[in-house]
Amino acid sequence: MAVWCSMDPVRRLRIHAPAATDVHVVVRSCHAPTEDLPVQARREGGEWLADASVATGDHYWIVVDGGPPLLDPSCLDLELTEAGPRSVVRDRWPRHPMGAPLAAPPVVYELHVRGFGGGFLGCIEHLDHVAAVGANVVELMPVHPFDPSDNYWGYMPLVWGAVHRPYAIVPERAAEELAELVAAIHTRGMHAWLDVVFNHTGEGDATKPTYSLRGLDDAHAYRHHDDGRYVDDSGCGNDADPSNPYVRSLVLEALDRYADLGIDGFRFDLASLLTRDGGELVRMMTEWAAWRGVTLVAEPWDMGSYEVGSSVWPDGWLQWNDRFRDDVRGFLRGEPGLVPAIRQRVQGSPDLFGDGASCSLNFVTAHDGLTLHDLTALTSDRHRSWNCGAELRVQQLQNFFSMLLLSAGTPMWVMGDEFGRSQQGHDNPYNVDGPLTWVDWVAADGWPQLTEFVRALVRLRRAHPPTGFVFHGVGPEVDESHESRSLAWCAGDLYVMVNAWWEPLTFGVHEPGDWRLALSTAPSDGLDGATVTVSPRSIVVLTRA
């Protein structure tokens, strides 16, 4: 694969361009930035080799058959210049340890590096807040290099195995500063997961600029229709071909590099696209993960397939559960006919995962869509959201967190939900880099009731893990009729009563024991003998002494 191999004082670059008839590499010295050194590559077997005297910090690019300057798909560093992105020579990243095993099952906090802290080192300043609220996994949105002129989230990677320089204070130390952030996460007893995007590249469709793989091996790196058009089940202009050996090698190389920085787990964007080879790449990644000891998480859908609960995911993979998101949103806004579905969701979605409830990564919000606050401030059937009004907002936010954190599976929420962060109803700010998408840490102090409630829920979850579910309704039996909007369950020493109806309901407590009020999302008098009156649109939780 294309990477500079040290042959002091000369280094060798291996280039994958199987259909090329002429390949050369242009090196621009960091000490003489106005001078370009062209180096003719020679074919050797199925690849091209170029030997050159290069130094750390030099820019270089590949030219194939007289085409545009191309990035090295395997470069360790990349700089965005006025002339376009350029690969940068650097030494291999130093290897850092992974985190110690978590003291409790994962509770995931998704964040955007720039939006959360401005950059890698800025994020460290706010990690104590994340740990204090109860999360023990920090999931970073992508850190691949990308063009920020029309993208903020980072899901249009220029290459897969480098680190985005603008997130670093010292740009050429981007990988090292990412490692510092990961180490700081570990110091607080948490793990670091990384969102990675291997299903497509930032080259987009055929009308967009050619940066790398398109100019090196377009016929095999991307999937095509019979008429030559790109398959675009990613919705981003192209789909990488997971059956291609070179693509596979780039994916595994990038994973190895990030793991060397101490990353403990990976979330795969539109992961179902990586199964288009019949599952071989997923199998290879699973074997690699077992060797490196990392967690794998799938976003198991794309525009052409839906693989939630599919057998394509080997044992041990977590899967984002969008059914949990949609059903909980609908239920808490008062939609009818959802009690049977909610009964499945809170026990880990056995209708989707069988006995593997541990596969379900539950979420109500993520980076893509409305924040939790905005789910309570905007009425939208598409988002299954409801403007409940200011008087009910905190209560409804607490309801969402209660459903999330008292259900079986791995819970996740997005940065700022625990203090009511709003994006003013914007549901897709992928290209908005500004106050709308940044965390306002001053405003965060204005939601102490909600933040403390989330802390209490996480403590309750860890003291009483949600297992062994027994379901009831207001009475001993679950009411699964179409107009029912109530459900109760006992899980170990927790008894949870959910009233999504707009009138108070009196629940019986139908499991033996000495039950005490643990928390309520609305004022509650607690137990009155063997019954509890649950206020409209609220949740009451009891613990067994």
XYZ file of N, CA, C and O in Angstrom, residues 97-102 124 127-128 131 135-136 138 179-192 262 264:
116
model
N -1.146 3.246 25.158
C -1.951 2.148 25.719
C -3.444 2.431 25.626
O -3.883 3.592 25.634
N -4.205 1.366 25.575
C -5.655 1.492 25.678
C -6.034 1.711 27.134
O -5.212 1.603 28.046
N -7.302 2.025 27.353
C -7.766 2.254 28.711
C -7.904 0.958 29.486
O -8.050 -0.125 28.911
N -7.859 1.066 30.795
C -8.116 -0.090 31.655
C -9.570 -0.521 31.468
O -10.414 0.266 31.032
N -9.883 -1.777 31.770
C -11.281 -2.215 31.635
C -12.224 -1.298 32.411
O -11.894 -0.820 33.503
N -13.382 -1.041 31.835
C -14.366 -0.184 32.491
C -14.849 -0.815 33.787
O -15.025 -2.039 33.877
N -10.386 18.385 26.649
C -9.938 17.854 27.945
C -10.522 18.674 29.097
O -10.867 18.136 30.153
N -13.892 17.203 30.246
C -14.072 15.767 30.490
C -14.572 15.479 31.897
O -15.291 14.498 32.110
N -14.195 16.326 32.871
C -14.680 16.085 34.233
C -16.200 16.179 34.288
O -16.846 15.452 35.060
N -17.555 12.809 32.994
C -17.409 11.758 33.999
C -18.387 11.975 35.158
O -18.992 11.011 35.661
N -21.365 9.248 32.375
C -20.904 8.519 31.193
C -19.510 7.952 31.436
O -18.705 8.555 32.156
N -19.236 6.803 30.831
C -17.882 6.250 30.946
C -17.293 5.871 29.592
O -16.246 5.224 29.535
N -16.569 8.039 25.897
C -16.657 9.237 25.065
C -16.522 8.792 23.617
O -15.501 8.225 23.226
N -4.017 11.736 20.776
C -3.582 10.765 21.783
C -3.626 11.366 23.190
O -3.955 10.669 24.159
N -3.314 12.666 23.310
C -3.408 13.316 24.622
C -4.849 13.347 25.116
O -5.122 13.135 26.307
N -5.778 13.637 24.208
C -7.192 13.617 24.591
C -7.607 12.224 25.017
O -8.280 12.044 26.053
N -7.210 11.217 24.267
C -7.566 9.840 24.617
C -6.981 9.469 25.975
O -7.652 8.856 26.819
N -5.733 9.859 26.224
C -5.111 9.558 27.514
C -5.846 10.245 28.657
O -6.012 9.675 29.748
N -6.308 11.475 28.419
C -7.063 12.191 29.454
C -8.403 11.513 29.722
O -8.880 11.476 30.869
N -9.018 10.981 28.681
C -10.252 10.204 28.863
C -9.968 8.980 29.724
O -10.704 8.663 30.666
N -8.881 8.288 29.432
C -8.514 7.100 30.205
C -8.229 7.446 31.666
O -8.605 6.688 32.579
N -7.564 8.565 31.890
C -7.214 8.967 33.259
C -8.461 9.108 34.119
O -8.408 8.873 35.336
N -9.564 9.441 33.522
C -10.822 9.613 34.266
C -11.650 8.341 34.317
O -12.834 8.379 34.650
N -11.046 7.211 33.971
C -11.734 5.934 34.070
C -12.710 5.666 32.957
O -13.572 4.781 33.078
N -12.576 6.404 31.840
C -13.491 6.244 30.722
C -12.760 5.647 29.525
O -11.534 5.599 29.484
N -13.515 5.187 28.551
C -12.970 4.716 27.289
C -13.247 5.735 26.196
O -14.200 6.526 26.285
N -12.423 5.673 25.149
C -12.599 6.525 23.976
C -12.972 5.664 22.782
O -12.231 4.742 22.425
N -4.534 4.643 21.248
C -5.239 4.315 22.480
C -6.737 4.208 22.342
O -7.441 3.990 23.346
N -10.315 2.838 22.109
C -10.813 1.589 22.688
C -11.949 0.960 21.888
O -12.315 -0.197 22.153
